[in-house]
XYZ file of C-alpha atoms in Angstrom:
127
model
C -158.489 -96.805 -42.136
C -159.069 -100.534 -41.696
C -158.930 -103.088 -44.467
C -160.732 -106.426 -44.168
C -160.289 -109.405 -46.467
C -162.439 -112.525 -46.135
C -161.569 -116.008 -47.325
C -162.849 -119.539 -46.931
C -166.231 -119.511 -48.605
C -167.397 -122.247 -50.935
C -169.923 -124.948 -51.679
C -170.799 -127.548 -49.066
C -173.542 -130.094 -48.533
C -176.120 -129.684 -45.785
C -174.704 -130.878 -42.495
C -171.171 -129.999 -43.495
C -168.748 -127.406 -42.175
C -166.855 -124.389 -43.440
C -164.438 -122.004 -41.802
C -164.331 -118.380 -42.832
C -161.396 -116.143 -42.052
C -161.042 -112.371 -42.032
C -157.667 -110.654 -42.086
C -157.598 -107.116 -40.732
C -154.935 -104.543 -41.537
C -154.433 -100.843 -41.053
C -155.563 -98.949 -38.010
C -156.960 -101.089 -35.212
C -158.866 -100.222 -32.060
C -158.382 -102.202 -28.875
C -162.017 -101.515 -27.906
C -163.397 -102.527 -31.289
C -165.689 -105.405 -32.109
C -165.400 -107.638 -35.133
C -168.506 -109.115 -36.642
C -169.883 -111.359 -39.331
C -172.994 -110.547 -41.315
C -174.627 -112.327 -44.222
C -176.879 -111.380 -47.074
C -178.971 -113.783 -49.119
C -180.405 -112.798 -52.519
C -183.363 -110.476 -52.137
C -182.898 -110.141 -48.391
C -181.395 -107.549 -46.105
C -177.963 -107.990 -44.608
C -178.329 -109.701 -41.256
C -176.200 -110.080 -38.176
C -174.516 -113.432 -37.539
C -171.957 -113.067 -34.757
C -169.643 -110.597 -33.078
C -166.591 -110.694 -30.833
C -164.932 -108.017 -28.740
C -161.401 -107.656 -29.995
C -159.738 -107.210 -26.620
C -161.897 -109.146 -24.157
C -163.132 -111.890 -26.447
C -166.793 -111.701 -25.400
C -169.076 -113.103 -28.093
C -172.692 -112.799 -29.158
C -174.634 -114.768 -31.777
C -177.815 -114.550 -33.755
C -180.389 -117.062 -32.566
C -180.383 -118.753 -35.966
C -176.713 -119.752 -35.689
C -176.161 -120.132 -31.960
C -174.798 -123.573 -31.157
C -173.690 -124.176 -34.750
C -171.324 -121.278 -35.456
C -168.332 -120.130 -33.434
C -166.552 -116.806 -33.804
C -162.976 -116.456 -32.626
C -160.065 -114.066 -32.979
C -156.302 -114.216 -33.041
C -154.982 -110.891 -31.790
C -151.424 -111.676 -32.778
C -152.402 -112.438 -36.364
C -155.156 -109.784 -36.558
C -157.615 -112.350 -37.851
C -161.173 -113.306 -37.015
C -162.649 -116.668 -37.914
C -166.166 -118.027 -38.187
C -166.402 -121.793 -37.815
C -169.693 -122.961 -39.280
C -170.928 -126.449 -38.477
C -174.162 -128.289 -39.232
C -174.758 -126.009 -42.177
C -178.247 -125.687 -43.610
C -179.429 -124.542 -47.044
C -180.842 -121.415 -45.405
C -177.279 -120.464 -44.403
C -176.548 -119.799 -48.073
C -175.510 -116.170 -48.453
C -172.629 -113.821 -49.039
C -170.818 -113.493 -45.716
C -169.210 -110.204 -44.758
C -166.607 -109.427 -42.134
C -167.007 -106.071 -40.434
C -165.269 -103.945 -37.817
C -166.484 -101.193 -35.568
C -164.326 -98.256 -34.652
C -163.712 -97.603 -30.992
C -166.852 -99.096 -29.440
C -168.134 -98.780 -25.896
C -171.924 -98.513 -25.797
C -172.700 -101.284 -23.340
C -174.421 -103.525 -25.863
C -173.138 -105.872 -28.503
C -173.071 -104.345 -31.977
C -175.700 -106.160 -34.031
C -176.765 -103.447 -36.469
C -175.041 -102.786 -39.764
C -174.633 -99.123 -38.860
C -172.676 -100.106 -35.740
C -169.828 -101.053 -38.080
C -167.527 -98.669 -39.916
C -165.494 -101.071 -42.030
C -166.525 -103.926 -44.285
C -164.867 -106.635 -46.313
C -165.823 -107.508 -49.865
C -167.725 -110.650 -48.901
C -167.331 -114.345 -49.579
C -169.988 -116.670 -50.973
C -171.213 -119.628 -48.941
C -173.530 -122.066 -50.676
C -175.118 -124.992 -48.849
C -176.755 -127.609 -51.027
C -179.582 -129.826 -49.823
């Protein structure tokens, strides 16, 4: 079992920055990917970014590419999402997620690619 706990959400003005962090504990998989998703009110949960835990390869949604950066600290078992140039449309609950052992040849961008989820943290961007 893997436990994920997010932190770092909050309220920020448009153009500002926030850094989200996700602490992972329990069983880990060296071939796993860690990801961030978000869900705005009335909308489906959508992919934001993912990182391969061992190799560090990353992949981003088009809507955040160039503004957000995902990173991991293997020693601390944490994954971060640095969000810059925030826009009101980035407002959502952000979720950290982890796959199990993962080796399909594509980046995991679907919610059902992930087996473990955090409780979510609210990010609100005011205009």
